[in-house]
mmCIF file of C-alpha atoms in Angstrom:
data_model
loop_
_atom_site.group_PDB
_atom_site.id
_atom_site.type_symbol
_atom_site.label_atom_id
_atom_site.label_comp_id
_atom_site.label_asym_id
_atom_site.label_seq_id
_atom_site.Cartn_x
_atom_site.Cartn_y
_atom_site.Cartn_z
ATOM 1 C CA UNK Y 1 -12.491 -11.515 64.276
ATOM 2 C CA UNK Y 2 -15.590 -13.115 63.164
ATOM 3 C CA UNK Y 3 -14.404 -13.945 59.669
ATOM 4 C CA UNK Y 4 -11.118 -16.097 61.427
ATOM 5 C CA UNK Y 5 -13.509 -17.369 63.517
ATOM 6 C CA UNK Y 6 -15.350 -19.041 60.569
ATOM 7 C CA UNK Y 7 -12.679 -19.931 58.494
ATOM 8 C CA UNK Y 8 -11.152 -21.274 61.447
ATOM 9 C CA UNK Y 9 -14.305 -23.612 61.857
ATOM 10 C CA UNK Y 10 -14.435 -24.459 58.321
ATOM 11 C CA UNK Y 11 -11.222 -26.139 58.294
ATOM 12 C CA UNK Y 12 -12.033 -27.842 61.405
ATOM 13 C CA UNK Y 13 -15.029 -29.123 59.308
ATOM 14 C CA UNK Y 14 -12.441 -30.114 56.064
ATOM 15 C CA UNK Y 15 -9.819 -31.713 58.256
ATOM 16 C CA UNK Y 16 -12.862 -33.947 60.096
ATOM 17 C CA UNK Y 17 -13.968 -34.713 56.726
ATOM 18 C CA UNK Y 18 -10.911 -35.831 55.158
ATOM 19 C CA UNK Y 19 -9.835 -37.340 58.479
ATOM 20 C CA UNK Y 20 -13.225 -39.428 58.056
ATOM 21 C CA UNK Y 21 -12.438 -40.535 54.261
ATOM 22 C CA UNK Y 22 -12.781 -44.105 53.796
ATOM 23 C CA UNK Y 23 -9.740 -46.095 53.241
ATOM 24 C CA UNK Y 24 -9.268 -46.921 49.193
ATOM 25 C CA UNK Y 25 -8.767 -50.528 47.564
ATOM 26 C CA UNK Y 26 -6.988 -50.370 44.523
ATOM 27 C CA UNK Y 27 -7.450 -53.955 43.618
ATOM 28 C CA UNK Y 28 -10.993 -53.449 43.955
ATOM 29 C CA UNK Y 29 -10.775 -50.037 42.212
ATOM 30 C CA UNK Y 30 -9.470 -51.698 39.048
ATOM 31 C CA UNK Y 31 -12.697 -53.370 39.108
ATOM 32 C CA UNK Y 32 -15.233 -50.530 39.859
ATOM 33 C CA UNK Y 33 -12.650 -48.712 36.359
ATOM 34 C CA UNK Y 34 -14.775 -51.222 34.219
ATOM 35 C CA UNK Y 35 -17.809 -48.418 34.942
ATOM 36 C CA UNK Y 36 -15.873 -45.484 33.612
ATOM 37 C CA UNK Y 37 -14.285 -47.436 30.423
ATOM 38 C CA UNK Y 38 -17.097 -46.641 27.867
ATOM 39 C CA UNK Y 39 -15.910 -43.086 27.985
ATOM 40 C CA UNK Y 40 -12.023 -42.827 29.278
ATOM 41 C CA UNK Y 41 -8.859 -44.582 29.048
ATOM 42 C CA UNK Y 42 -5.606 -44.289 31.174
ATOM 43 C CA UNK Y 43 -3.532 -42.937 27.601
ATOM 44 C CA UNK Y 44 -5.826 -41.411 24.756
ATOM 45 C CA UNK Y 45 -8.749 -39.243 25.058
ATOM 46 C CA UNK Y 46 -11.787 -40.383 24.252
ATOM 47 C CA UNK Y 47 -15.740 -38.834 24.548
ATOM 48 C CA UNK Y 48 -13.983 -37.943 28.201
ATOM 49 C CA UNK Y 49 -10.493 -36.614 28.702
ATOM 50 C CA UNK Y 50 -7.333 -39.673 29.501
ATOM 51 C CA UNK Y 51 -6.649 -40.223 32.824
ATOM 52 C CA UNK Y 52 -2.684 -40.729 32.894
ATOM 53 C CA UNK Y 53 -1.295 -37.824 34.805
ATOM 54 C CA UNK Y 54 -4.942 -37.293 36.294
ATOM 55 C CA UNK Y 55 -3.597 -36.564 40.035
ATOM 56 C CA UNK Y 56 -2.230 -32.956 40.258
ATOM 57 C CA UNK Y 57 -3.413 -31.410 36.967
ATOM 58 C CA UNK Y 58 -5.786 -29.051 36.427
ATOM 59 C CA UNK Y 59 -9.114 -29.471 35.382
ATOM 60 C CA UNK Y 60 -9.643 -29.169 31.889
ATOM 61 C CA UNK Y 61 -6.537 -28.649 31.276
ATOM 62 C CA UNK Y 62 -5.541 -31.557 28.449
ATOM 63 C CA UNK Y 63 -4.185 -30.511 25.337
ATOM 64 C CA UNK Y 64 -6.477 -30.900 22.659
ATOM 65 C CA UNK Y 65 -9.423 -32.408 24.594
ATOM 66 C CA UNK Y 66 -12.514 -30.179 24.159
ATOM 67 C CA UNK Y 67 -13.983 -29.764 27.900
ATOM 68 C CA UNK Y 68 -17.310 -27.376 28.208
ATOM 69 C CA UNK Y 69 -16.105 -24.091 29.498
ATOM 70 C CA UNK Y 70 -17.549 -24.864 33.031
ATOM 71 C CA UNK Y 71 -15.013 -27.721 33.402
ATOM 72 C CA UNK Y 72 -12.461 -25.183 31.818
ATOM 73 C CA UNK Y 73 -13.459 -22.585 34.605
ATOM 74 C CA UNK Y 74 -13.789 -24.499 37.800
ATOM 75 C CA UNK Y 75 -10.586 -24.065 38.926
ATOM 76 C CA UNK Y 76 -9.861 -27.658 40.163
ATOM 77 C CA UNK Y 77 -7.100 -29.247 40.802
ATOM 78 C CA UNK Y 78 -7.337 -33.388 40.881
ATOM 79 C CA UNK Y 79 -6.347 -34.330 44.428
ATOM 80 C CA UNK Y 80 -8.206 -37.574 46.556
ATOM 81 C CA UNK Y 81 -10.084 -34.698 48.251
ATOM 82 C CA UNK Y 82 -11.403 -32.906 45.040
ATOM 83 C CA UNK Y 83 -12.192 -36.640 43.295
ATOM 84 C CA UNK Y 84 -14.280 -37.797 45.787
ATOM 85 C CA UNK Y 85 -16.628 -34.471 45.583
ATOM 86 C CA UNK Y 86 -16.576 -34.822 42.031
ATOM 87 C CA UNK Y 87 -17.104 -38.725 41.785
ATOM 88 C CA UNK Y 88 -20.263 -38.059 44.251
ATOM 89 C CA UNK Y 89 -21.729 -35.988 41.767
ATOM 90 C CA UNK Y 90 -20.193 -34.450 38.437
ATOM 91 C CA UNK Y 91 -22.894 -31.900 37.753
ATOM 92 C CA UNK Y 92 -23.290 -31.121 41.444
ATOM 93 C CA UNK Y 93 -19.781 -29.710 41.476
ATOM 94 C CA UNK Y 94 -18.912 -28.880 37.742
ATOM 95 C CA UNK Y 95 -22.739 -27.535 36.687
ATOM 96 C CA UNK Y 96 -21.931 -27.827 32.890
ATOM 97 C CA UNK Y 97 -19.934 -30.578 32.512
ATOM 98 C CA UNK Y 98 -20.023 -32.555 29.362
ATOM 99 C CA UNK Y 99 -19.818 -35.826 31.999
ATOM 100 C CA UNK Y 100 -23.846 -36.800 31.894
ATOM 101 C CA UNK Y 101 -23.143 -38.964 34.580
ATOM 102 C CA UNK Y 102 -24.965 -39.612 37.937
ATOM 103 C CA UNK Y 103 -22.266 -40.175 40.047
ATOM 104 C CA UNK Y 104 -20.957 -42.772 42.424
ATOM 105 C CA UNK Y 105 -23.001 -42.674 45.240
ATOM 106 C CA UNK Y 106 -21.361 -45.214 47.722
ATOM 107 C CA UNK Y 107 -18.046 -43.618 49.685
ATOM 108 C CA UNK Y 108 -16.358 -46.395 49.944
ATOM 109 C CA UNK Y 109 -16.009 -47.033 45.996
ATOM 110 C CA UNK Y 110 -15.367 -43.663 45.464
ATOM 111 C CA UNK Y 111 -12.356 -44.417 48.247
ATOM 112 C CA UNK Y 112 -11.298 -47.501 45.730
ATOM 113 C CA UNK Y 113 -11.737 -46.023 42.514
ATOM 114 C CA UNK Y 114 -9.275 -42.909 43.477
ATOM 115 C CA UNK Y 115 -7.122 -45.579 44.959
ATOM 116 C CA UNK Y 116 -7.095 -47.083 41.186
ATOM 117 C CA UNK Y 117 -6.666 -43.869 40.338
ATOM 118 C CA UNK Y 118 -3.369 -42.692 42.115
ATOM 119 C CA UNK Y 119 -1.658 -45.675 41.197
ATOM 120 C CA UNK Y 120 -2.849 -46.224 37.724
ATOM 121 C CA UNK Y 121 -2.501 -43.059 36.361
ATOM 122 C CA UNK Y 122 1.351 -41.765 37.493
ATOM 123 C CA UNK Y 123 3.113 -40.957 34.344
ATOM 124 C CA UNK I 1 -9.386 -69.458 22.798
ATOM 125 C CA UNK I 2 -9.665 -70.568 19.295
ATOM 126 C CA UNK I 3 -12.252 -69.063 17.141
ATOM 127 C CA UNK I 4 -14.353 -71.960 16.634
ATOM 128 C CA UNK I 5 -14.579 -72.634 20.155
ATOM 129 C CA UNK I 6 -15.825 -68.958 20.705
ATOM 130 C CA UNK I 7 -18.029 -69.937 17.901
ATOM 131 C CA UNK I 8 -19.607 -73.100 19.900
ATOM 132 C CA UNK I 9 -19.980 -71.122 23.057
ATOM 133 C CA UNK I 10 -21.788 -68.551 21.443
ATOM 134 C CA UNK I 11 -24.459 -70.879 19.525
ATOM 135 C CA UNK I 12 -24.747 -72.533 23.433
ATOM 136 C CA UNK I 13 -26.532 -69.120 24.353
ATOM 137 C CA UNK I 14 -29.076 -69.309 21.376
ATOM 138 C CA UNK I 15 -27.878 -66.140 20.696
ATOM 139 C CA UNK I 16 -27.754 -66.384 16.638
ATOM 140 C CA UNK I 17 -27.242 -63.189 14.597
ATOM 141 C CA UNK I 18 -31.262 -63.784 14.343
ATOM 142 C CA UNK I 19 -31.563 -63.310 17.897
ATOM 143 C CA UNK I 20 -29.648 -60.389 18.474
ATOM 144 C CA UNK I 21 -31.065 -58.895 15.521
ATOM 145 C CA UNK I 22 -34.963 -58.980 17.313
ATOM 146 C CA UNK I 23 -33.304 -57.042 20.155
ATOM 147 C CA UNK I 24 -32.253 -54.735 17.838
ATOM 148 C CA UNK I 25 -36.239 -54.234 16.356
ATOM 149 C CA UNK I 26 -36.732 -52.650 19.880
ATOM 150 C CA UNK I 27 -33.939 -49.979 19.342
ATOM 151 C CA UNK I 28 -36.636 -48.559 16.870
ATOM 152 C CA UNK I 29 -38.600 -47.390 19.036
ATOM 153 C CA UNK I 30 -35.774 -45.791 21.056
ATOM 154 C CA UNK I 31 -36.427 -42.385 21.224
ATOM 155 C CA UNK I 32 -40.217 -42.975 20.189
ATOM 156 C CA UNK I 33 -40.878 -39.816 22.494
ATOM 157 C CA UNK I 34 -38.598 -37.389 20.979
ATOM 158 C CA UNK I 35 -41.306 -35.820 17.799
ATOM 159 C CA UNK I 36 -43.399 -35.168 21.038
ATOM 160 C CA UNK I 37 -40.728 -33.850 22.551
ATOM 161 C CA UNK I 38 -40.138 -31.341 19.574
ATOM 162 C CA UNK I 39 -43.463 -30.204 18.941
ATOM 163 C CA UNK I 40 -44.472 -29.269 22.821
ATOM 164 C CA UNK I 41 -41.487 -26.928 23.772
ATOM 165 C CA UNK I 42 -40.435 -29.676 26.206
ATOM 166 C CA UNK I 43 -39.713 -28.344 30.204
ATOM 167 C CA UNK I 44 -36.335 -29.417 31.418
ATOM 168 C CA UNK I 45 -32.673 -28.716 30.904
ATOM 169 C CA UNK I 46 -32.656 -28.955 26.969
ATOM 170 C CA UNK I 47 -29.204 -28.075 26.618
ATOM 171 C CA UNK I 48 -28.197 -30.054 29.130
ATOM 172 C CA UNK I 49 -29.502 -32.969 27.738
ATOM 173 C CA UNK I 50 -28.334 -32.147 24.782
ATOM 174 C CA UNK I 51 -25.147 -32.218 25.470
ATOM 175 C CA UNK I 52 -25.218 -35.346 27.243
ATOM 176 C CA UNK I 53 -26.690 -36.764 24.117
ATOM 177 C CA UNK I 54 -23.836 -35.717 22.580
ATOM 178 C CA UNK I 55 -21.484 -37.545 24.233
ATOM 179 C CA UNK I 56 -23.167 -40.530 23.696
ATOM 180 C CA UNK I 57 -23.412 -39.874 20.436
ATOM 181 C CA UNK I 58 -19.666 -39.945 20.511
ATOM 182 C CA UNK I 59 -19.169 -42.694 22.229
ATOM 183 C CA UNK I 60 -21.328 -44.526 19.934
ATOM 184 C CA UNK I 61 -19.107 -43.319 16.803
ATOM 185 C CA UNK I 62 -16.816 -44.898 18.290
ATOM 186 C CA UNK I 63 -18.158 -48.232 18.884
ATOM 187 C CA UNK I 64 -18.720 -48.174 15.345
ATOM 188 C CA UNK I 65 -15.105 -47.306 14.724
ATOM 189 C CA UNK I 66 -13.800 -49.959 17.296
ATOM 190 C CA UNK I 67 -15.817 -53.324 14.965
ATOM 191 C CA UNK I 68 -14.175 -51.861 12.252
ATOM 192 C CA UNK I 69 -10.485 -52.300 13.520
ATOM 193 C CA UNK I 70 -11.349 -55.420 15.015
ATOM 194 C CA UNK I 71 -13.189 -57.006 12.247
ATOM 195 C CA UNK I 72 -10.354 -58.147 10.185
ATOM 196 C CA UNK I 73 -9.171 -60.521 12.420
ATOM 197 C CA UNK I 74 -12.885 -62.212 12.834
ATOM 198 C CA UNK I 75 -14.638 -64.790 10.525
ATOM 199 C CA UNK I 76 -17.776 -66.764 10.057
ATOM 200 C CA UNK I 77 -20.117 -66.318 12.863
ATOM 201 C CA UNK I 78 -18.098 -64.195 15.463
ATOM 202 C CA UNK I 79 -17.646 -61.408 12.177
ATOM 203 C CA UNK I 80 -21.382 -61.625 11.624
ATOM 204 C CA UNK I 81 -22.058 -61.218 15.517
ATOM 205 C CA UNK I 82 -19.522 -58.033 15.760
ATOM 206 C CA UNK I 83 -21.422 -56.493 12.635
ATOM 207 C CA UNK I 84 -24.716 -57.022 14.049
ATOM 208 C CA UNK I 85 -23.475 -55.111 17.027
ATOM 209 C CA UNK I 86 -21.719 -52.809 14.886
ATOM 210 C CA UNK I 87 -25.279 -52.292 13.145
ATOM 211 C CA UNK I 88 -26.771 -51.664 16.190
ATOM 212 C CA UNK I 89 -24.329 -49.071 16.825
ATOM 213 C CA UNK I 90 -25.188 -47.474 13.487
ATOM 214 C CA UNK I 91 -28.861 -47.282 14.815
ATOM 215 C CA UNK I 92 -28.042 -46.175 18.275
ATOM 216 C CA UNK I 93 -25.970 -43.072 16.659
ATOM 217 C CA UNK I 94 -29.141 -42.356 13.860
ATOM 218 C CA UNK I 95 -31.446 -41.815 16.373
ATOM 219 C CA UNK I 96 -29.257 -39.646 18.960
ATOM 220 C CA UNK I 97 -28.171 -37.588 15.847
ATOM 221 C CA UNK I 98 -32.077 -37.101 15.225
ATOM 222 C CA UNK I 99 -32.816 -36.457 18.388
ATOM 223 C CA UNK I 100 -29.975 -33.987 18.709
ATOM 224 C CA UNK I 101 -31.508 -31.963 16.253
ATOM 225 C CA UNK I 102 -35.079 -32.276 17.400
ATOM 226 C CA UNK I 103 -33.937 -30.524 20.196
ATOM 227 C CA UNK I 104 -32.721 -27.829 18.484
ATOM 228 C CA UNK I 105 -28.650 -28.966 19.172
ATOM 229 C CA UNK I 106 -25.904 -29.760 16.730
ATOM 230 C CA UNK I 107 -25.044 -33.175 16.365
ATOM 231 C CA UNK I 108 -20.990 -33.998 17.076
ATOM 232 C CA UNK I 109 -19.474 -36.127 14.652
ATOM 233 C CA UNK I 110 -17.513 -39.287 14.395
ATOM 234 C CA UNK I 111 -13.450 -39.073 14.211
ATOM 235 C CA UNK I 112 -10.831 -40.525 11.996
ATOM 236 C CA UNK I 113 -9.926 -43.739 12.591
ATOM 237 C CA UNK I 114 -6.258 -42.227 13.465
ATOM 238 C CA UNK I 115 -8.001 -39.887 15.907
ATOM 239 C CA UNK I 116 -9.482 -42.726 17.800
ATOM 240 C CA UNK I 117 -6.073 -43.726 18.354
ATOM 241 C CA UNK I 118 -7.482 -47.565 19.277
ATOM 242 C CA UNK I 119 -4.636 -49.936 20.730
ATOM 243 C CA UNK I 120 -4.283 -51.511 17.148
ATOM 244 C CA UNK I 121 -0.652 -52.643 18.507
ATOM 245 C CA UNK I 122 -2.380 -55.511 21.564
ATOM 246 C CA UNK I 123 -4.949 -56.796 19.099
ATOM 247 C CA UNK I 124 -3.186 -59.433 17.157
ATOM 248 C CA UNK I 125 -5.669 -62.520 17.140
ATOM 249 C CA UNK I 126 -9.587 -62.765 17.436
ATOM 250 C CA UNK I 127 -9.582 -63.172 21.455
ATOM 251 C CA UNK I 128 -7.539 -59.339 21.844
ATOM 252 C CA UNK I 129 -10.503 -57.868 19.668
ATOM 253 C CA UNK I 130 -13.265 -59.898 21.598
ATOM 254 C CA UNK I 131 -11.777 -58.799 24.710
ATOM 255 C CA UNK I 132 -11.049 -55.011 23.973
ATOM 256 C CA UNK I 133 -15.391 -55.052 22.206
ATOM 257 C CA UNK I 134 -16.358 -56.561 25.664
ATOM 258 C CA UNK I 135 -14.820 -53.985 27.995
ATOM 259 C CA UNK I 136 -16.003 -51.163 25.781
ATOM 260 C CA UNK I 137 -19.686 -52.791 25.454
ATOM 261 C CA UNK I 138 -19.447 -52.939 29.539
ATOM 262 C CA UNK I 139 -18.485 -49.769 30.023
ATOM 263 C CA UNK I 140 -21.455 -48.388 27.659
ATOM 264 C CA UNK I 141 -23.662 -49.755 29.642
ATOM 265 C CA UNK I 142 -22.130 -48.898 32.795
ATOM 266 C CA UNK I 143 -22.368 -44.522 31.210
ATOM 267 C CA UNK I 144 -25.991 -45.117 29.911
ATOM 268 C CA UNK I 145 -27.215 -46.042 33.281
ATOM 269 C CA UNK I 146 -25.520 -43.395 35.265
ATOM 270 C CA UNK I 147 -27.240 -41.052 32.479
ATOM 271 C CA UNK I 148 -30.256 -42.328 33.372
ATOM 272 C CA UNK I 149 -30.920 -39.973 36.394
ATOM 273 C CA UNK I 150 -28.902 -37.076 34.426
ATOM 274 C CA UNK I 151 -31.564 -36.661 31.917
ATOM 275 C CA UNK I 152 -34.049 -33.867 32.637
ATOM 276 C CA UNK I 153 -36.473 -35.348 30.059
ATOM 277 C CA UNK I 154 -38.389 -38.175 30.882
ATOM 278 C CA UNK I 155 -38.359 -39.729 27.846
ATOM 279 C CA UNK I 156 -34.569 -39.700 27.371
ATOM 280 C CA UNK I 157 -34.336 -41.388 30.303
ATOM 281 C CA UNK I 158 -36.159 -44.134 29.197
ATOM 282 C CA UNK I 159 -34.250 -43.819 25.971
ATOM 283 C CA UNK I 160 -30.871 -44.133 27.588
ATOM 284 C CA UNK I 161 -32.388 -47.510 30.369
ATOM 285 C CA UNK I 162 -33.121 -49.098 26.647
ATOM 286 C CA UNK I 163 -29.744 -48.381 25.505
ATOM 287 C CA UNK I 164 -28.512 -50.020 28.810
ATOM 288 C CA UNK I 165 -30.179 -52.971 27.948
ATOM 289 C CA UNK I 166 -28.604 -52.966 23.844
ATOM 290 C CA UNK I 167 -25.115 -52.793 25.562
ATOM 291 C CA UNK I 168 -25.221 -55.102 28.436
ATOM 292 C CA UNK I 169 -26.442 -58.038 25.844
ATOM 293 C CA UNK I 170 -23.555 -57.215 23.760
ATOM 294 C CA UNK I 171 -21.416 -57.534 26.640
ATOM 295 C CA UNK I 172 -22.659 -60.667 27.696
ATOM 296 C CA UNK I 173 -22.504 -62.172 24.319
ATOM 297 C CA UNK I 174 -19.035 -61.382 24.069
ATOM 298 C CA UNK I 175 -18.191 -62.435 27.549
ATOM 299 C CA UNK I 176 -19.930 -65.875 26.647
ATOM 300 C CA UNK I 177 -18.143 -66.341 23.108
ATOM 301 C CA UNK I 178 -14.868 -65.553 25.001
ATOM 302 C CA UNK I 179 -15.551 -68.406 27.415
ATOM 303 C CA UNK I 180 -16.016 -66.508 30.514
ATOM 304 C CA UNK I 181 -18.303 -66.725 33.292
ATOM 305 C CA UNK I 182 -21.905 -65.206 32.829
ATOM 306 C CA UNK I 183 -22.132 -61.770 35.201
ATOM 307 C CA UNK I 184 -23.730 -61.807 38.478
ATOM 308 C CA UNK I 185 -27.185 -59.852 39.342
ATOM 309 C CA UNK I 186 -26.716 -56.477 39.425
ATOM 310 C CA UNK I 187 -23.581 -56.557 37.417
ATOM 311 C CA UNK I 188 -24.024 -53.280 35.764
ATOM 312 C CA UNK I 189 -23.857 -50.222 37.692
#
């Protein structure tokens, strides 16, 4: 009884959070992309993995594209929800990554730059 | 924009090939910390940073890689400008490959040309290749600075802010021989 309890709690606590997720600019999130061009594109890999087909696939799952194992192993799946934690900060959620890169502190460009995101990257 | 304007706008910045070759001197002293580093079993996440230095060694390959697609369709004073840069490249990529191996890692190495797959198809005049070296140059800058507070080592970290600095002045140098605005403050983040 105690375990529903929690996990009953918990996504009370996931649905406030995602129910609190700032609204995403994708105008503006084409902007905040010039950050992430020195190491990825939208359609070739390069020192980090291409973006195109980014929402929906599994982490480190790219053909060809040599991820460290943790990215490999971390079981994510790219979703608004799972690029925010991860834009916030890479090594915080993927300890291991290859990404040596701080993070995007501010919510409301992580809320644009996955706006850019969805849009720019549908195949 | 035609070549020899890009060529006028850049000489309007006083930033000559001799120019951009003094900022380069400092990239000499880039990783000035890392024979300490070796010799006193540095504290920190080693492999960590190793691996981030890895990627930037990559990236840097491909810098390199990127002036040499574009440089066919550049002449006179914007070719010497994108093979100072290109140089610079060279000597950012020497001294993370060193530093690799101080640290006891293994250095990655550069691709083929075909690997790096660049968008050889949109660069068809001097502007596409100033354009496509700009973005790339930004976005350096942009990945050395958020590897700033990545770094476990202190003096990586101070390694990568100088970096920052090597690939935000090619950035604006390109920006200015394309004829665009200079950046705001605080344009790099």
């Amino acid at each position: 009884m105690r375990s529903i309890a929690l996990a009953a709690a918990a996504t009370v606590l996931l649905a406030s959070a995602h129910a609190g997720a700032a609204e995403g600019d994708p105008v503006r999130g084409e902007k905040l992309y010039d950050r992430c061009v020195g190491c990825h594109s939208n359609d070739r890999d390069r020192t980090g993995p291409r973006h195109a087909g980014l929402i929906g696939r599994r982490a480190g799952s790219v053909a060809g594209f040599p991820y460290s194992d943790a990215m490999k192993r971390s079981g994510i799946v790219w979703d608004a929800a799972t690029l925010d934690r991860f834009l916030a900060n890479p090594r915080a959620l993927v300890p291991g990554t290859r990404m040596g890169f701080a993070g995007v502190p501010d919510p409301q460009d992580r809320a644009d730059l996955i706006a850019h995101l969805e849009r720019a990257t549908r195949q | 924009m035609s070549q020899a304007r890009m060529i006028v706008a850049s000489r309007r910045l006083f930033l000559s090939n001799g120019g951009t070759a003094l900022l380069s001197g400092a990239a000499g002293a880039l990783l000035a910390g890392s024979e300490a580093l070796a010799r006193s079993a540095p504290k920190g996440d080693v492999a960590g940073d190793v691996s981030i230095l890895n990627t930037a060694l990559g990236l840097e390959y491909e810098a390199i890689a990127a002036y040499s697609a574009g440089a066919p369709l550049l002449k006179d004073k914007v070719l010497k400008v994108a093979k100072t840069f290109q140089d610079h490249h060279k000597e950012h990529a020497e001294l993370l490959e060193k530093t690799v191996k101080k640290l006891g890692g293994t250095p990655v190495k550069g691709k083929s040309m075909a690997e790096y797959n660049f968008p050889v198809d949109k660069l068809k005049k001097a502007e596409d290749v100033l354009k496509f070296a700009a973005r790339l140059e930004r976005g350096a800058a942009s990945a050395y600075l958020g590897a700033v507070p990545v770094f476990t080592l202190p003096e990586l970290k101070t390694a990568a802010a100088r970096l920052v600095a090597d690939e935000s002045m090619h950035w604006v140098v390109l920006q200015n021989a394309l004829g665009e605005d200079l950046p705001d403050a605080l344009a790099i983040s």
